[in-house]
Amino acid sequence: MTSQQNEESPAVQTPAPEEKRLPLGTVVSYSSLNLPAAALGLPITVYLPPFYAQEAGLGLATVGLVFTLARLWDVVTDPVMGMVVDRFSTRWGRYRHWIVGAAPVLMLATWFLYLPGPGEHGAGYLLGWLIVLYAAYTVIAIAHQSWGAELAHSYHERSRLYGWRELVGIGGMTIVLALPALMESTGSGDAYSKIGSMGWYLLILLPVTTWLIVTRVPDDVPAARGTTMDMRAVFRAISTNAALRRCLVADFSCALATGVTGSTYIFLAVWVFEVPSHASLILLVYFMAGLAIVPLWMRLSYRYGKHTTLAMALLYASVMLLGFILVAGPANLTGLFIVTLAYGCAFGAAPMILRALIADVADMDELITGQKRAGLFFALLTSTNKVGGALSVSVSYLVLGWIGFDPSAETNSAGAISGLLYTFAFLPSAFFALAMFALWRYPLDKTRHDQIRAELDAR
């Protein structure tokens, strides 16, 4: 991949800034907040909907509608929250107060959603607390990611910081997903206990990690005077900033691809490989592989640049998806294990690198506009990820229905099962290809960012 001068940015001839490494204690304290936040990602999608549909008695259709409404509302409010985080500072800093204020609200919503107590709970109960939970989590996520952009200024140091953040997040997700699996293996938990264990995980760790980041991480960035609260600024930023558009398209495409494999993986294990009792365990292996390889993606980004490394990871993921076709067959547990392990190695690359890229894009925008809008840009990235993840289920299930696959049927035709396999392998590969296309000739490499950062520091 090559890079080019962004026509929107003024030319700068100042020397590149020196690489300054953050102390490891600061990096770890900053990243620790992502440990409890992991309980609010995949577990919400995998465990909460069936829990409220079956145990709480709401039914699949009602629960599906409630989660869709809550997510759509969340996507609409994300840019607003991003601008609010950018605009309002206190003498305590730019980001601390947002995390401290939102953490208790998030804990309250967690208590009511993850530990609801036996009995039926209505759709209004679920929708209301989901909206509260999503809103509090969005504030924390935007403030946390924007804070990272101000902590690490240099090109490679951002890869390091967001790499650690992703490493901790995947570790937390692995622990959360292992809790119900462990309870199943010991026969010691019903549905309420499994959901409750995830809730207690967040309730215990969130105050601890909030204290760590508030007391151990500096937040001495000057207030962002003049930052606009005009919603039209959202559309102007997207329409005028080529690097931002490319990042958002890549993130949307990666979310689609990952969502398709996530929403069809259990079907693949049950119908193609016929190993239903091992599906959850192998899925844990997928996340563990992602956890182990994040440091490698960090090192590759130091050598080849962030956008090139991400393109390499997406190409690798596409090739590994084709590997599922090569090993497909009834009871081939070993083949499924190996290919899932290999495919999982690419899992952490996109979330880590795209956040580091957005931090760079925010620097370029600040040089052009004079405004600090990292919160808005990270909010937009959060929105594209949510929309892509939500659409992935609809897209994959529509395709499966079109080819005649029915997961609730006792039997499916050989053609439908083959169609499931090809959907799992080729559809995400197409979305990964779209993300790679968006990164082609990406305009903001290390040399260009060093110039931008030097100009900003000189101001």
CSV table of C-alpha atoms in Angstrom, one decimal:
chain,number,residue,atom,x,y,z
A,1,MET,CA,0.0,0.0,0.0
A,2,THR,CA,1.2,3.5,-0.8
A,3,SER,CA,0.4,6.8,0.8
A,4,GLN,CA,-0.3,10.2,-0.5
A,5,GLN,CA,-0.5,13.8,0.7
A,6,ASN,CA,-4.0,14.7,1.8
A,7,GLU,CA,-5.2,17.6,-0.3
A,8,GLU,CA,-7.2,19.0,2.6
A,9,SER,CA,-4.2,19.4,4.9
A,10,PRO,CA,-1.9,22.4,4.8
A,11,ALA,CA,1.7,21.6,3.9
A,12,VAL,CA,4.1,21.5,6.9
A,13,GLN,CA,7.8,21.4,6.9
A,14,THR,CA,8.5,21.1,10.6
A,15,PRO,CA,10.6,18.2,11.8
A,16,ALA,CA,9.0,15.0,13.1
A,17,PRO,CA,8.4,14.9,16.9
A,18,GLU,CA,10.4,12.5,19.0
A,19,GLU,CA,8.8,9.2,19.9
A,20,LYS,CA,7.8,9.3,23.6
A,21,ARG,CA,6.8,6.1,25.3
A,22,LEU,CA,4.3,6.2,28.0
A,23,PRO,CA,5.2,4.4,31.3
A,24,LEU,CA,4.0,0.8,31.4
A,25,GLY,CA,2.0,1.5,34.5
A,26,THR,CA,0.1,4.3,32.8
A,27,VAL,CA,-0.6,2.1,29.8
A,28,VAL,CA,-1.9,-0.8,32.0
A,29,SER,CA,-4.0,1.5,34.2
A,30,TYR,CA,-5.5,3.1,31.1
A,31,SER,CA,-6.2,-0.3,29.4
A,32,SER,CA,-7.7,-1.8,32.6
A,33,LEU,CA,-11.1,-0.1,32.0
A,34,ASN,CA,-11.6,-2.3,29.0
A,35,LEU,CA,-11.6,-5.4,31.3
A,36,PRO,CA,-15.1,-5.0,32.7
A,37,ALA,CA,-16.3,-3.3,29.5
A,38,ALA,CA,-15.9,-6.7,27.8
A,39,ALA,CA,-19.0,-7.9,29.7
A,40,LEU,CA,-21.0,-5.5,27.6
A,41,GLY,CA,-20.0,-6.6,24.1
A,42,LEU,CA,-20.5,-10.1,22.8
A,43,PRO,CA,-22.2,-11.4,26.0
A,44,ILE,CA,-25.1,-9.0,25.6
A,45,THR,CA,-25.6,-10.4,22.1
A,46,VAL,CA,-25.1,-14.1,22.9
A,47,TYR,CA,-26.7,-14.5,26.3
A,48,LEU,CA,-29.1,-11.7,27.2
A,49,PRO,CA,-31.6,-12.1,24.3
A,50,PRO,CA,-32.3,-15.8,24.9
A,51,PHE,CA,-32.4,-15.2,28.6
A,52,TYR,CA,-35.2,-12.6,28.4
A,53,ALA,CA,-36.9,-14.5,25.6
A,54,GLN,CA,-37.1,-17.8,27.5
A,55,GLU,CA,-36.5,-17.3,31.2
A,56,ALA,CA,-38.3,-13.9,31.5
A,57,GLY,CA,-41.0,-15.1,29.1
A,58,LEU,CA,-40.9,-12.2,26.6
A,59,GLY,CA,-40.6,-14.4,23.5
A,60,LEU,CA,-38.1,-14.1,20.6
A,61,ALA,CA,-40.0,-11.6,18.5
A,62,THR,CA,-40.5,-9.1,21.4
A,63,VAL,CA,-36.9,-9.4,22.5
A,64,GLY,CA,-35.6,-9.0,19.0
A,65,LEU,CA,-37.7,-5.8,18.6
A,66,VAL,CA,-36.6,-4.4,21.9
A,67,PHE,CA,-32.9,-4.9,21.2
A,68,THR,CA,-33.2,-3.5,17.8
A,69,LEU,CA,-35.0,-0.3,19.1
A,70,ALA,CA,-32.4,0.1,21.8
A,71,ARG,CA,-29.5,-0.2,19.4
A,72,LEU,CA,-31.0,2.1,16.9
A,73,TRP,CA,-31.6,4.8,19.5
A,74,ASP,CA,-28.0,4.2,20.7
A,75,VAL,CA,-26.6,4.8,17.2
A,76,VAL,CA,-28.6,8.0,16.8
A,77,THR,CA,-27.3,9.4,20.1
A,78,ASP,CA,-23.7,8.4,19.7
A,79,PRO,CA,-22.6,11.5,17.7
A,80,VAL,CA,-24.4,13.8,20.1
A,81,MET,CA,-22.5,12.2,23.1
A,82,GLY,CA,-19.3,12.5,21.2
A,83,MET,CA,-19.7,16.2,20.7
A,84,VAL,CA,-20.8,16.6,24.4
A,85,VAL,CA,-17.6,14.8,25.6
A,86,ASP,CA,-15.5,17.1,23.3
A,87,ARG,CA,-17.2,20.3,24.4
A,88,PHE,CA,-17.5,20.1,28.2
A,89,SER,CA,-14.4,20.0,30.4
A,90,THR,CA,-13.9,20.6,34.1
A,91,ARG,CA,-11.0,21.6,36.3
A,92,TRP,CA,-10.6,17.8,37.0
A,93,GLY,CA,-9.7,17.3,33.3
A,94,ARG,CA,-11.4,16.6,30.0
A,95,TYR,CA,-12.3,12.9,30.5
A,96,ARG,CA,-12.2,11.8,34.1
A,97,HIS,CA,-15.5,13.3,35.1
A,98,TRP,CA,-17.3,11.5,32.2
A,99,ILE,CA,-16.1,8.1,33.3
A,100,VAL,CA,-16.7,8.7,37.0
A,101,GLY,CA,-20.2,10.0,36.3
A,102,ALA,CA,-21.2,7.3,33.9
A,103,ALA,CA,-19.8,4.3,35.9
A,104,PRO,CA,-22.5,4.3,38.7
A,105,VAL,CA,-25.3,4.6,36.0
A,106,LEU,CA,-23.8,1.7,34.2
A,107,MET,CA,-23.6,-0.4,37.4
A,108,LEU,CA,-27.2,0.4,38.2
A,109,ALA,CA,-28.4,-0.7,34.7
A,110,THR,CA,-26.2,-3.9,35.0
A,111,TRP,CA,-27.8,-4.8,38.3
A,112,PHE,CA,-31.3,-4.6,36.8
A,113,LEU,CA,-30.5,-6.3,33.5
A,114,TYR,CA,-28.0,-9.1,34.7
A,115,LEU,CA,-29.6,-9.8,38.1
A,116,PRO,CA,-33.3,-9.2,37.6
A,117,GLY,CA,-34.5,-11.9,40.0
A,118,PRO,CA,-36.9,-14.7,39.2
A,119,GLY,CA,-40.2,-14.0,37.5
A,120,GLU,CA,-41.4,-12.2,34.3
A,121,HIS,CA,-40.1,-8.8,33.3
A,122,GLY,CA,-41.9,-6.8,30.7
A,123,ALA,CA,-40.7,-5.4,27.4
A,124,GLY,CA,-40.7,-1.9,28.9
A,125,TYR,CA,-38.4,-3.0,31.7
A,126,LEU,CA,-35.9,-4.5,29.2
A,127,LEU,CA,-36.1,-1.6,26.8
A,128,GLY,CA,-35.7,1.1,29.5
A,129,TRP,CA,-32.7,-0.5,31.2
A,130,LEU,CA,-31.1,-1.3,27.9
A,131,ILE,CA,-31.2,2.3,26.8
A,132,VAL,CA,-29.7,3.4,30.2
A,133,LEU,CA,-27.0,0.8,29.9
A,134,TYR,CA,-26.1,1.6,26.3
A,135,ALA,CA,-26.1,5.4,27.0
A,136,ALA,CA,-23.7,5.0,30.1
A,137,TYR,CA,-21.5,2.6,28.2
A,138,THR,CA,-21.2,4.9,25.2
A,139,VAL,CA,-20.1,7.8,27.4
A,140,ILE,CA,-17.5,5.7,29.0
A,141,ALA,CA,-16.3,4.2,25.7
A,142,ILE,CA,-16.0,7.6,23.9
A,143,ALA,CA,-14.3,9.3,26.8
A,144,HIS,CA,-11.9,6.3,27.2
A,145,GLN,CA,-10.9,6.1,23.6
A,146,SER,CA,-10.6,9.9,23.2
A,147,TRP,CA,-8.4,10.1,26.3
A,148,GLY,CA,-6.1,7.6,24.7
A,149,ALA,CA,-5.6,9.9,21.7
A,150,GLU,CA,-4.4,12.7,24.1
A,151,LEU,CA,-2.2,10.3,26.1
A,152,ALA,CA,-0.2,9.0,23.1
A,153,HIS,CA,0.7,11.5,20.4
A,154,SER,CA,3.2,9.7,18.2
A,155,TYR,CA,2.2,7.3,15.4
A,156,HIS,CA,3.7,4.1,16.9
A,157,GLU,CA,2.9,4.9,20.5
A,158,ARG,CA,-0.8,4.9,19.6
A,159,SER,CA,-0.5,1.4,18.2
A,160,ARG,CA,1.1,0.4,21.5
A,161,LEU,CA,-1.6,2.0,23.7
A,162,TYR,CA,-4.6,0.8,21.7
A,163,GLY,CA,-3.0,-2.6,21.3
A,164,TRP,CA,-2.8,-2.9,25.1
A,165,ARG,CA,-6.4,-1.7,25.3
A,166,GLU,CA,-7.5,-4.4,22.9
A,167,LEU,CA,-5.4,-7.1,24.6
A,168,VAL,CA,-7.1,-6.4,27.9
A,169,GLY,CA,-10.5,-6.3,26.3
A,170,ILE,CA,-10.1,-9.7,24.6
A,171,GLY,CA,-8.9,-11.1,27.8
A,172,GLY,CA,-11.9,-9.8,29.6
A,173,MET,CA,-14.2,-11.2,27.0
A,174,THR,CA,-12.6,-14.6,27.2
A,175,ILE,CA,-13.1,-14.6,31.0
A,176,VAL,CA,-16.8,-13.5,30.7
A,177,LEU,CA,-17.6,-16.2,28.1
A,178,ALA,CA,-15.7,-18.8,30.2
A,179,LEU,CA,-17.9,-18.2,33.2
A,180,PRO,CA,-21.1,-19.9,31.9
A,181,ALA,CA,-19.1,-22.6,30.2
A,182,LEU,CA,-17.4,-23.4,33.6
A,183,MET,CA,-20.7,-23.5,35.3
A,184,GLU,CA,-22.1,-25.8,32.7
A,185,SER,CA,-19.1,-28.1,33.0
A,186,THR,CA,-19.7,-28.4,36.8
A,187,GLY,CA,-23.5,-28.6,36.5
A,188,SER,CA,-23.7,-25.8,39.1
A,189,GLY,CA,-25.7,-23.0,37.4
A,190,ASP,CA,-29.1,-22.3,35.9
A,191,ALA,CA,-29.8,-19.5,33.5
A,192,TYR,CA,-30.1,-16.9,36.2
A,193,SER,CA,-26.8,-17.9,37.7
A,194,LYS,CA,-25.0,-17.7,34.4
A,195,ILE,CA,-26.2,-14.3,33.6
A,196,GLY,CA,-25.7,-13.2,37.2
A,197,SER,CA,-22.1,-14.3,37.1
A,198,MET,CA,-21.5,-11.9,34.2
A,199,GLY,CA,-23.2,-9.1,36.0
A,200,TRP,CA,-21.1,-9.6,39.2
A,201,TYR,CA,-18.0,-9.6,37.1
A,202,LEU,CA,-18.8,-6.1,35.8
A,203,LEU,CA,-20.1,-4.8,39.2
A,204,ILE,CA,-16.9,-5.8,41.0
A,205,LEU,CA,-14.3,-4.8,38.3
A,206,LEU,CA,-15.8,-1.5,37.1
A,207,PRO,CA,-15.2,0.5,40.3
A,208,VAL,CA,-11.7,-0.9,40.7
A,209,THR,CA,-10.7,-0.1,37.1
A,210,THR,CA,-12.4,3.3,37.3
A,211,TRP,CA,-10.3,4.1,40.3
A,212,LEU,CA,-7.1,3.0,38.5
A,213,ILE,CA,-7.6,5.1,35.5
A,214,VAL,CA,-8.8,8.2,37.5
A,215,THR,CA,-5.9,8.1,39.9
A,216,ARG,CA,-3.0,6.7,37.8
A,217,VAL,CA,-3.6,8.2,34.3
A,218,PRO,CA,-2.9,12.0,33.6
A,219,ASP,CA,-5.7,14.1,32.2
A,220,ASP,CA,-4.2,17.5,31.9
A,221,VAL,CA,-5.3,18.4,28.3
A,222,PRO,CA,-6.5,22.0,28.0
A,223,ALA,CA,-10.2,22.6,27.5
A,224,ALA,CA,-11.4,22.3,23.9
A,225,ARG,CA,-12.6,25.9,23.4
A,226,GLY,CA,-14.6,26.6,20.3
A,227,THR,CA,-15.6,22.9,19.7
A,228,THR,CA,-18.9,23.0,17.9
A,229,MET,CA,-22.1,21.3,19.0
A,230,ASP,CA,-23.7,21.7,15.6
A,231,MET,CA,-25.0,18.4,14.2
A,232,ARG,CA,-24.2,19.6,10.7
A,233,ALA,CA,-20.6,19.3,11.8
A,234,VAL,CA,-21.0,15.5,11.7
A,235,PHE,CA,-21.8,15.5,8.0
A,236,ARG,CA,-19.2,18.1,7.2
A,237,ALA,CA,-16.5,16.1,8.9
A,238,ILE,CA,-17.5,12.9,7.0
A,239,SER,CA,-17.8,14.7,3.6
A,240,THR,CA,-14.6,16.7,3.8
A,241,ASN,CA,-12.2,14.2,5.5
A,242,ALA,CA,-11.2,11.4,3.2
A,243,ALA,CA,-9.1,9.6,5.8
A,244,LEU,CA,-12.1,9.6,8.2
A,245,ARG,CA,-14.4,8.2,5.5
A,246,ARG,CA,-12.0,5.4,4.7
A,247,CYS,CA,-11.7,4.4,8.4
A,248,LEU,CA,-15.5,4.4,8.8
A,249,VAL,CA,-16.0,2.2,5.7
A,250,ALA,CA,-13.3,-0.2,6.9
A,251,ASP,CA,-14.8,-0.4,10.4
A,252,PHE,CA,-18.3,-0.9,9.0
A,253,SER,CA,-17.1,-3.7,6.7
A,254,CYS,CA,-15.1,-5.4,9.4
A,255,ALA,CA,-18.1,-5.3,11.8
A,256,LEU,CA,-20.2,-6.9,9.0
A,257,ALA,CA,-17.7,-9.6,8.4
A,258,THR,CA,-17.1,-10.4,12.1
A,259,GLY,CA,-20.8,-10.3,12.8
A,260,VAL,CA,-21.6,-12.8,10.0
A,261,THR,CA,-19.1,-15.4,11.2
A,262,GLY,CA,-20.3,-14.8,14.8
A,263,SER,CA,-24.0,-15.2,14.0
A,264,THR,CA,-23.5,-18.4,11.9
A,265,TYR,CA,-20.7,-20.1,13.7
A,266,ILE,CA,-22.9,-22.3,15.9
A,267,PHE,CA,-24.9,-23.3,12.8
A,268,LEU,CA,-21.6,-24.3,11.1
A,269,ALA,CA,-20.5,-26.4,14.1
A,270,VAL,CA,-23.9,-28.1,14.4
A,271,TRP,CA,-24.8,-28.8,10.8
A,272,VAL,CA,-21.6,-28.9,8.8
A,273,PHE,CA,-19.1,-30.3,11.3
A,274,GLU,CA,-21.8,-32.0,13.5
A,275,VAL,CA,-20.0,-31.2,16.8
A,276,PRO,CA,-22.6,-29.3,18.7
A,277,SER,CA,-21.3,-30.2,22.2
A,278,HIS,CA,-17.9,-28.6,21.4
A,279,ALA,CA,-19.1,-25.4,19.7
A,280,SER,CA,-18.8,-23.1,22.8
A,281,LEU,CA,-15.4,-24.4,23.8
A,282,ILE,CA,-14.0,-23.9,20.3
A,283,LEU,CA,-15.4,-20.4,20.2
A,284,LEU,CA,-13.4,-19.7,23.4
A,285,VAL,CA,-10.3,-20.9,21.5
A,286,TYR,CA,-11.1,-18.3,18.8
A,287,PHE,CA,-10.9,-15.4,21.3
A,288,MET,CA,-7.8,-16.9,23.1
A,289,ALA,CA,-6.0,-17.0,19.7
A,290,GLY,CA,-7.0,-13.3,19.2
A,291,LEU,CA,-5.6,-12.5,22.6
A,292,ALA,CA,-2.3,-14.2,22.0
A,293,ILE,CA,-1.6,-12.6,18.6
A,294,VAL,CA,-2.4,-8.9,19.4
A,295,PRO,CA,1.3,-8.2,20.3
A,296,LEU,CA,2.3,-9.5,16.9
A,297,TRP,CA,-0.1,-7.1,15.1
A,298,MET,CA,1.4,-4.3,17.2
A,299,ARG,CA,4.9,-5.1,16.1
A,300,LEU,CA,4.0,-5.4,12.5
A,301,SER,CA,2.3,-2.0,12.6
A,302,TYR,CA,5.6,-0.5,13.9
A,303,ARG,CA,7.4,-1.9,10.9
A,304,TYR,CA,4.9,-1.6,8.0
A,305,GLY,CA,2.5,1.1,9.2
A,306,LYS,CA,-1.0,0.8,10.7
A,307,HIS,CA,-3.1,0.7,7.6
A,308,THR,CA,-0.9,-1.7,5.7
A,309,THR,CA,-0.8,-4.0,8.7
A,310,LEU,CA,-4.6,-4.0,8.9
A,311,ALA,CA,-4.9,-4.8,5.3
A,312,MET,CA,-2.5,-7.7,5.9
A,313,ALA,CA,-4.6,-9.0,8.8
A,314,LEU,CA,-7.8,-8.8,6.7
A,315,LEU,CA,-6.2,-10.7,3.8
A,316,TYR,CA,-5.0,-13.3,6.2
A,317,ALA,CA,-8.5,-13.6,7.7
A,318,SER,CA,-10.1,-14.0,4.3
A,319,VAL,CA,-7.7,-16.9,3.4
A,320,MET,CA,-8.3,-18.6,6.8
A,321,LEU,CA,-12.1,-18.4,6.1
A,322,LEU,CA,-11.6,-20.4,2.9
A,323,GLY,CA,-9.8,-23.0,5.1
A,324,PHE,CA,-13.2,-23.9,6.7
A,325,ILE,CA,-14.2,-25.2,3.2
A,326,LEU,CA,-11.1,-27.4,3.0
A,327,VAL,CA,-11.7,-29.2,6.3
A,328,ALA,CA,-15.5,-29.3,6.3
A,329,GLY,CA,-17.0,-32.7,7.1
A,330,PRO,CA,-19.0,-34.5,9.8
A,331,ALA,CA,-17.2,-35.0,13.1
A,332,ASN,CA,-14.0,-33.3,11.9
A,333,LEU,CA,-13.4,-31.7,15.3
A,334,THR,CA,-9.7,-31.5,14.8
A,335,GLY,CA,-10.0,-29.6,11.5
A,336,LEU,CA,-12.6,-27.2,12.9
A,337,PHE,CA,-10.4,-26.6,16.0
A,338,ILE,CA,-7.3,-25.8,13.9
A,339,VAL,CA,-8.9,-23.5,11.3
A,340,THR,CA,-10.9,-21.7,14.0
A,341,LEU,CA,-7.6,-21.2,16.0
A,342,ALA,CA,-5.9,-19.8,12.8
A,343,TYR,CA,-8.8,-17.6,11.9
A,344,GLY,CA,-9.0,-16.2,15.5
A,345,CYS,CA,-5.5,-14.9,15.2
A,346,ALA,CA,-6.8,-11.9,13.1
A,347,PHE,CA,-9.6,-11.0,15.6
A,348,GLY,CA,-7.8,-8.3,17.5
A,349,ALA,CA,-6.2,-6.4,14.6
A,350,ALA,CA,-9.1,-4.3,13.3
A,351,PRO,CA,-10.4,-2.9,16.7
A,352,MET,CA,-6.8,-2.0,17.8
A,353,ILE,CA,-5.6,-0.4,14.5
A,354,LEU,CA,-8.8,1.4,13.5
A,355,ARG,CA,-8.8,3.2,16.9
A,356,ALA,CA,-5.2,4.2,16.5
A,357,LEU,CA,-6.0,5.4,13.0
A,358,ILE,CA,-9.0,7.5,14.2
A,359,ALA,CA,-6.7,9.2,16.8
A,360,ASP,CA,-4.4,10.2,13.9
A,361,VAL,CA,-7.3,11.5,11.9
A,362,ALA,CA,-8.4,13.6,14.8
A,363,ASP,CA,-5.0,15.2,14.8
A,364,MET,CA,-5.3,16.0,11.1
A,365,ASP,CA,-8.7,17.5,11.7
A,366,GLU,CA,-7.4,19.6,14.6
A,367,LEU,CA,-4.7,21.0,12.4
A,368,ILE,CA,-7.2,22.0,9.7
A,369,THR,CA,-10.1,23.2,11.9
A,370,GLY,CA,-8.4,24.2,15.2
A,371,GLN,CA,-10.9,22.0,17.1
A,372,LYS,CA,-10.3,19.0,19.3
A,373,ARG,CA,-13.0,16.5,18.0
A,374,ALA,CA,-11.6,13.1,19.0
A,375,GLY,CA,-14.8,12.4,20.9
A,376,LEU,CA,-17.0,13.0,17.8
A,377,PHE,CA,-14.7,10.8,15.6
A,378,PHE,CA,-14.6,7.9,18.1
A,379,ALA,CA,-18.4,8.2,18.4
A,380,LEU,CA,-18.7,7.9,14.6
A,381,LEU,CA,-16.5,4.8,14.7
A,382,THR,CA,-18.6,3.3,17.5
A,383,SER,CA,-21.7,4.0,15.4
A,384,THR,CA,-20.4,2.3,12.2
A,385,ASN,CA,-19.4,-0.7,14.3
A,386,LYS,CA,-22.8,-1.0,15.9
A,387,VAL,CA,-24.6,-0.6,12.6
A,388,GLY,CA,-22.4,-3.2,10.9
A,389,GLY,CA,-22.8,-5.6,13.7
A,390,ALA,CA,-26.6,-5.2,13.7
A,391,LEU,CA,-26.9,-5.5,9.9
A,392,SER,CA,-24.7,-8.6,9.8
A,393,VAL,CA,-27.3,-10.8,11.5
A,394,SER,CA,-30.1,-9.6,9.1
A,395,VAL,CA,-27.8,-10.1,6.0
A,396,SER,CA,-26.6,-13.5,7.0
A,397,TYR,CA,-30.0,-14.8,8.0
A,398,LEU,CA,-31.6,-13.5,4.8
A,399,VAL,CA,-29.0,-15.3,2.7
A,400,LEU,CA,-29.5,-18.5,4.7
A,401,GLY,CA,-33.2,-18.3,4.2
A,402,TRP,CA,-32.8,-17.7,0.5
A,403,ILE,CA,-30.7,-20.8,0.1
A,404,GLY,CA,-33.3,-22.9,2.1
A,405,PHE,CA,-31.4,-23.4,5.3
A,406,ASP,CA,-33.6,-23.8,8.5
A,407,PRO,CA,-31.8,-24.2,11.8
A,408,SER,CA,-35.0,-25.2,13.6
A,409,ALA,CA,-35.7,-28.1,11.2
A,410,GLU,CA,-34.8,-31.7,12.0
A,411,THR,CA,-33.0,-32.1,8.7
A,412,ASN,CA,-31.7,-29.8,6.0
A,413,SER,CA,-30.8,-30.7,2.4
A,414,ALA,CA,-27.2,-31.2,1.4
A,415,GLY,CA,-27.5,-28.1,-0.8
A,416,ALA,CA,-28.7,-26.0,2.1
A,417,ILE,CA,-25.8,-27.2,4.4
A,418,SER,CA,-23.3,-26.5,1.6
A,419,GLY,CA,-24.9,-23.1,1.2
A,420,LEU,CA,-24.4,-22.5,4.9
A,421,LEU,CA,-20.7,-23.4,4.6
A,422,TYR,CA,-20.2,-21.1,1.6
A,423,THR,CA,-22.1,-18.2,3.3
A,424,PHE,CA,-19.9,-18.5,6.3
A,425,ALA,CA,-16.7,-18.5,4.2
A,426,PHE,CA,-17.4,-16.2,1.3
A,427,LEU,CA,-19.7,-13.5,2.6
A,428,PRO,CA,-17.3,-12.3,5.3
A,429,SER,CA,-14.4,-12.5,2.8
A,430,ALA,CA,-16.3,-10.1,0.5
A,431,PHE,CA,-16.8,-7.6,3.4
A,432,PHE,CA,-13.1,-7.9,4.3
A,433,ALA,CA,-12.2,-7.2,0.7
A,434,LEU,CA,-14.3,-4.0,0.9
A,435,ALA,CA,-12.4,-2.9,4.0
A,436,MET,CA,-9.1,-3.6,2.2
A,437,PHE,CA,-10.3,-1.5,-0.7
A,438,ALA,CA,-11.1,1.4,1.6
A,439,LEU,CA,-7.5,1.3,3.0
A,440,TRP,CA,-6.0,1.4,-0.5
A,441,ARG,CA,-3.8,4.5,-0.9
A,442,TYR,CA,-4.7,5.6,2.6
A,443,PRO,CA,-3.5,9.2,2.9
A,444,LEU,CA,-2.2,9.4,6.5
A,445,ASP,CA,1.0,7.3,7.0
A,446,LYS,CA,3.7,7.8,9.7
A,447,THR,CA,5.6,10.5,7.8
A,448,ARG,CA,2.5,12.6,7.2
A,449,HIS,CA,1.3,12.2,10.8
A,450,ASP,CA,4.8,13.1,12.2
A,451,GLN,CA,4.5,16.4,10.2
A,452,ILE,CA,1.0,17.1,11.5
A,453,ARG,CA,1.9,16.3,15.1
A,454,ALA,CA,5.0,18.5,14.9
A,455,GLU,CA,2.8,21.4,13.7
A,456,LEU,CA,0.3,20.9,16.5
A,457,ASP,CA,3.0,20.7,19.1
A,458,ALA,CA,4.5,23.9,17.8
A,459,ARG,CA,1.2,25.7,18.3
